[in-house]
Structures are given as structure tokens and as C-alpha cells.
PDB file of C-alpha atoms in Angstrom:
ATOM      1  CA  ALA H   1      -2.348  60.763  14.474  1.00 63.00           C
ATOM      2  CA  LYS H   2      -4.218  58.436  16.846  1.00 63.00           C
ATOM      3  CA  TRP H   3      -2.399  55.341  15.663  1.00 62.00           C
ATOM      4  CA  MET H   4       0.957  56.778  16.782  1.00 72.00           C
ATOM      5  CA  MET H   5      -0.256  56.525  20.404  1.00 78.00           C
ATOM      6  CA  CYS H   6      -0.934  52.797  20.155  1.00 85.00           C
ATOM      7  CA  SER H   7       1.078  50.058  21.812  1.00 89.00           C
ATOM      8  CA  HIS H   8       0.539  47.411  19.104  1.00 90.00           C
ATOM      9  CA  LEU H   9      -0.253  47.209  15.397  1.00 87.00           C
ATOM     10  CA  ILE H  10      -1.411  43.832  14.125  1.00 90.00           C
ATOM     11  CA  ALA H  11      -1.467  43.301  10.378  1.00 90.00           C
ATOM     12  CA  VAL H  12      -4.765  41.814   9.203  1.00 93.00           C
ATOM     13  CA  GLY H  13      -4.335  39.634   6.146  1.00 92.00           C
ATOM     14  CA  MET H  14      -6.287  37.028   4.265  1.00 93.00           C
ATOM     15  CA  ARG H  15      -4.495  33.980   2.902  1.00 93.00           C
ATOM     16  CA  ARG H  16      -6.745  32.409   0.280  1.00 93.00           C
ATOM     17  CA  GLN H  17      -7.374  28.702   0.523  1.00 91.00           C
ATOM     18  CA  ARG H  18      -5.091  26.848  -1.867  1.00 89.00           C
ATOM     19  CA  PRO H  19      -6.862  24.534  -4.297  1.00 84.00           C
ATOM     20  CA  GLY H  20      -6.208  20.845  -3.842  1.00 83.00           C
ATOM     21  CA  GLU H  21      -7.371  17.706  -5.588  1.00 79.00           C
ATOM     22  CA  GLY H  22     -10.848  16.775  -4.395  1.00 81.00           C
ATOM     23  CA  LYS H  23     -10.900  19.772  -2.079  1.00 84.00           C
ATOM     24  CA  LYS H  24     -13.752  22.276  -2.112  1.00 87.00           C
ATOM     25  CA  THR H  25     -12.513  25.856  -2.277  1.00 87.00           C
ATOM     26  CA  TYR H  26     -14.446  28.630  -0.591  1.00 91.00           C
ATOM     27  CA  PRO H  27     -15.479  31.837  -2.339  1.00 93.00           C
ATOM     28  CA  GLU H  28     -13.418  34.919  -1.533  1.00 93.00           C
ATOM     29  CA  HIS H  29     -16.307  36.661   0.235  1.00 95.00           C
ATOM     30  CA  GLU H  30     -16.562  33.776   2.729  1.00 95.00           C
ATOM     31  CA  GLU H  31     -12.849  33.875   3.468  1.00 95.00           C
ATOM     32  CA  LEU H  32     -13.008  37.655   3.911  1.00 95.00           C
ATOM     33  CA  ALA H  33     -15.983  37.280   6.259  1.00 96.00           C
ATOM     34  CA  SER H  34     -13.989  34.745   8.303  1.00 96.00           C
ATOM     35  CA  VAL H  35     -11.183  37.270   8.741  1.00 96.00           C
ATOM     36  CA  ALA H  36     -13.716  39.924   9.781  1.00 96.00           C
ATOM     37  CA  CYS H  37     -15.122  37.551  12.424  1.00 96.00           C
ATOM     38  CA  ALA H  38     -11.610  36.935  13.778  1.00 96.00           C
ATOM     39  CA  VAL H  39     -10.989  40.694  13.982  1.00 96.00           C
ATOM     40  CA  GLN H  40     -14.312  41.175  15.769  1.00 94.00           C
ATOM     41  CA  ASN H  41     -13.224  38.544  18.309  1.00 95.00           C
ATOM     42  CA  MET H  42      -9.952  40.434  18.835  1.00 95.00           C
ATOM     43  CA  HIS H  43     -11.947  43.628  19.355  1.00 91.00           C
ATOM     44  CA  ILE H  44     -14.247  41.970  21.899  1.00 89.00           C
ATOM     45  CA  LEU H  45     -11.215  40.577  23.752  1.00 91.00           C
ATOM     46  CA  ALA H  46      -9.428  43.943  23.760  1.00 90.00           C
ATOM     47  CA  THR H  47     -12.534  45.683  25.088  1.00 85.00           C
ATOM     48  CA  SER H  48     -12.953  43.048  27.817  1.00 85.00           C
ATOM     49  CA  MET H  49      -9.339  43.781  28.814  1.00 88.00           C
ATOM     50  CA  ARG H  50     -10.225  47.496  28.941  1.00 86.00           C
ATOM     51  CA  LEU H  51      -7.986  48.335  25.981  1.00 89.00           C
ATOM     52  CA  GLY H  52      -8.859  50.658  23.153  1.00 87.00           C
ATOM     53  CA  ALA H  53      -8.769  49.014  19.722  1.00 89.00           C
ATOM     54  CA  TYR H  54      -9.956  49.511  16.174  1.00 89.00           C
ATOM     55  CA  TRP H  55      -9.500  48.047  12.705  1.00 90.00           C
ATOM     56  CA  SER H  56      -8.059  50.488  10.204  1.00 87.00           C
ATOM     57  CA  SER H  57      -7.331  50.169   6.509  1.00 82.00           C
ATOM     58  CA  TRP H  58      -5.112  53.251   6.435  1.00 74.00           C
ATOM     59  CA  PHE H  59      -2.190  53.635   4.078  1.00 68.00           C
ATOM     60  CA  ASP H  60      -3.998  52.264   1.030  1.00 71.00           C
ATOM     61  CA  HIS H  61      -0.819  52.663  -1.037  1.00 68.00           C
ATOM     62  CA  PHE H  62       0.860  50.056   1.187  1.00 67.00           C
ATOM     63  CA  VAL H  63      -2.084  47.821   2.109  1.00 72.00           C
ATOM     64  CA  GLU H  64      -3.141  47.481  -1.533  1.00 75.00           C
ATOM     65  CA  SER H  65       0.369  47.022  -2.911  1.00 79.00           C
ATOM     66  CA  SER H  66       1.688  43.614  -3.885  1.00 79.00           C
ATOM     67  CA  GLU H  67       4.936  44.559  -2.064  1.00 81.00           C
ATOM     68  CA  GLY H  68       2.990  45.080   1.183  1.00 82.00           C
ATOM     69  CA  VAL H  69       1.253  41.730   0.767  1.00 85.00           C
ATOM     70  CA  ARG H  70       4.580  39.981   0.152  1.00 85.00           C
ATOM     71  CA  PHE H  71       6.085  41.789   3.178  1.00 86.00           C
ATOM     72  CA  LEU H  72       3.565  39.845   5.288  1.00 89.00           C
ATOM     73  CA  GLY H  73       4.566  36.548   3.685  1.00 92.00           C
ATOM     74  CA  LEU H  74       1.416  36.388   1.583  1.00 92.00           C
ATOM     75  CA  ASP H  75       1.161  35.661  -2.143  1.00 91.00           C
ATOM     76  CA  PRO H  76      -0.767  38.298  -4.118  1.00 88.00           C
ATOM     77  CA  SER H  77      -0.830  36.076  -7.213  1.00 90.00           C
ATOM     78  CA  ALA H  78      -2.824  33.507  -5.182  1.00 90.00           C
ATOM     79  CA  GLY H  79      -5.379  36.148  -4.168  1.00 90.00           C
ATOM     80  CA  ASP H  80      -3.920  36.791  -0.709  1.00 91.00           C
ATOM     81  CA  ARG H  81      -4.673  40.276   0.574  1.00 90.00           C
ATOM     82  CA  TRP H  82      -3.559  42.606   3.310  1.00 90.00           C
ATOM     83  CA  ILE H  83      -6.810  44.190   4.438  1.00 90.00           C
ATOM     84  CA  GLY H  84      -5.760  46.464   7.258  1.00 90.00           C
ATOM     85  CA  VAL H  85      -4.218  46.894  10.657  1.00 89.00           C
ATOM     86  CA  PHE H  86      -5.740  46.223  14.059  1.00 92.00           C
ATOM     87  CA  VAL H  87      -4.630  49.026  16.355  1.00 90.00           C
ATOM     88  CA  ILE H  88      -4.433  48.437  20.130  1.00 92.00           C
ATOM     89  CA  GLY H  89      -3.602  50.845  22.931  1.00 90.00           C
ATOM     90  CA  SER H  90      -4.633  52.115  26.306  1.00 86.00           C
ATOM     91  CA  ALA H  91      -7.707  54.292  26.619  1.00 81.00           C
ATOM     92  CA  GLU H  92      -9.326  56.359  29.314  1.00 81.00           C
ATOM     93  CA  ALA H  93     -11.792  54.419  31.476  1.00 80.00           C
ATOM     94  CA  HIS H  94     -14.782  56.590  30.528  1.00 79.00           C
ATOM     95  CA  LYS H  95     -14.131  55.905  26.838  1.00 77.00           C
ATOM     96  CA  ILE H  96     -13.899  52.155  27.387  1.00 75.00           C
ATOM     97  CA  ASP H  97     -17.134  52.244  29.380  1.00 75.00           C
ATOM     98  CA  SER H  98     -18.864  54.015  26.483  1.00 77.00           C
ATOM     99  CA  TYR H  99     -18.014  51.057  24.196  1.00 68.00           C
ATOM    100  CA  ARG H 100     -20.538  48.890  25.965  1.00 66.00           C
ATOM    101  CA  ALA H 101     -23.349  48.313  23.534  1.00 69.00           C
ATOM    102  CA  THR H 102     -26.926  47.716  24.498  1.00 73.00           C
ATOM    103  CA  ARG H 103     -28.531  44.732  22.888  1.00 77.00           C
ATOM    104  CA  LYS H 104     -32.091  44.456  21.673  1.00 84.00           C
ATOM    105  CA  ALA H 105     -34.071  41.285  22.115  1.00 86.00           C
ATOM    106  CA  VAL H 106     -33.635  38.848  19.244  1.00 86.00           C
ATOM    107  CA  THR H 107     -37.360  39.171  18.519  1.00 88.00           C
ATOM    108  CA  GLU H 108     -36.823  42.878  17.760  1.00 89.00           C
ATOM    109  CA  THR H 109     -34.069  42.305  15.217  1.00 88.00           C
ATOM    110  CA  SER H 110     -34.982  38.980  13.613  1.00 90.00           C
ATOM    111  CA  GLU H 111     -37.960  37.437  11.947  1.00 89.00           C
ATOM    112  CA  TRP H 112     -38.317  33.675  11.955  1.00 86.00           C
ATOM    113  CA  ARG H 113     -40.102  32.119   9.000  1.00 89.00           C
ATOM    114  CA  GLU H 114     -41.074  28.545   8.314  1.00 91.00           C
ATOM    115  CA  VAL H 115     -40.398  27.250   4.845  1.00 85.00           C
TER     116      VAL H 115
END
């Protein structure tokens, strides 16, 4: 398995915001999106350091278990979730170089509308 060749496994979890008096709570999808942005930043950093990395949600029986969530110090009854593992390791230079994405101009991917 590829993940057995890695140097680091980082558990990716989501701790739900705890309700408080007079405090706005965010919907779960926004908190999940925030975690995804953080993982993307880790991926960008790893690539800039010429490391191979990917986010995996393998071992569903552990990731989706309340025992796995508690193992990470999270509270499943509060909606906390373990949503995967970020895998980091060395990679061959030609593979790292192939990670470089080409970007289209913003005008090709977005449409601006006045309301």
C-alpha cells in the first residue's frame, strides 16, 4: 500500500463549534469547508517543499467510528468528526514536477454579474 511508504500521517478532524450564549453557530458544511481549506493549504505547502502528499479517507470502519473520533480527543456526540488522514512522504522529482497545475485566466473561469 502507498500509505505504508509515507513518513507522516496527520489525522484530519473537525471539531464542531460549541454553542454559547449570544454566539452565532456555523452550519456544519461551513465548518467542513474550513477544514478542507486547511488541508489544501497543507497540500500546497508540502508540494512547495517537494514532498508528496494526499488526503485519504481510508479505513472507513475506523474514521467513521465513534471510538476513532474519541481516540483523537474529539466528541462524536457534539458532532465532531474524523474525516481522514493527510499522508506525507518523499516522492520522485519528476512526479512532484507533474503536480504543477496550469491556471486559466480568471475571465475564462468566472463570470462577473452586476445585481
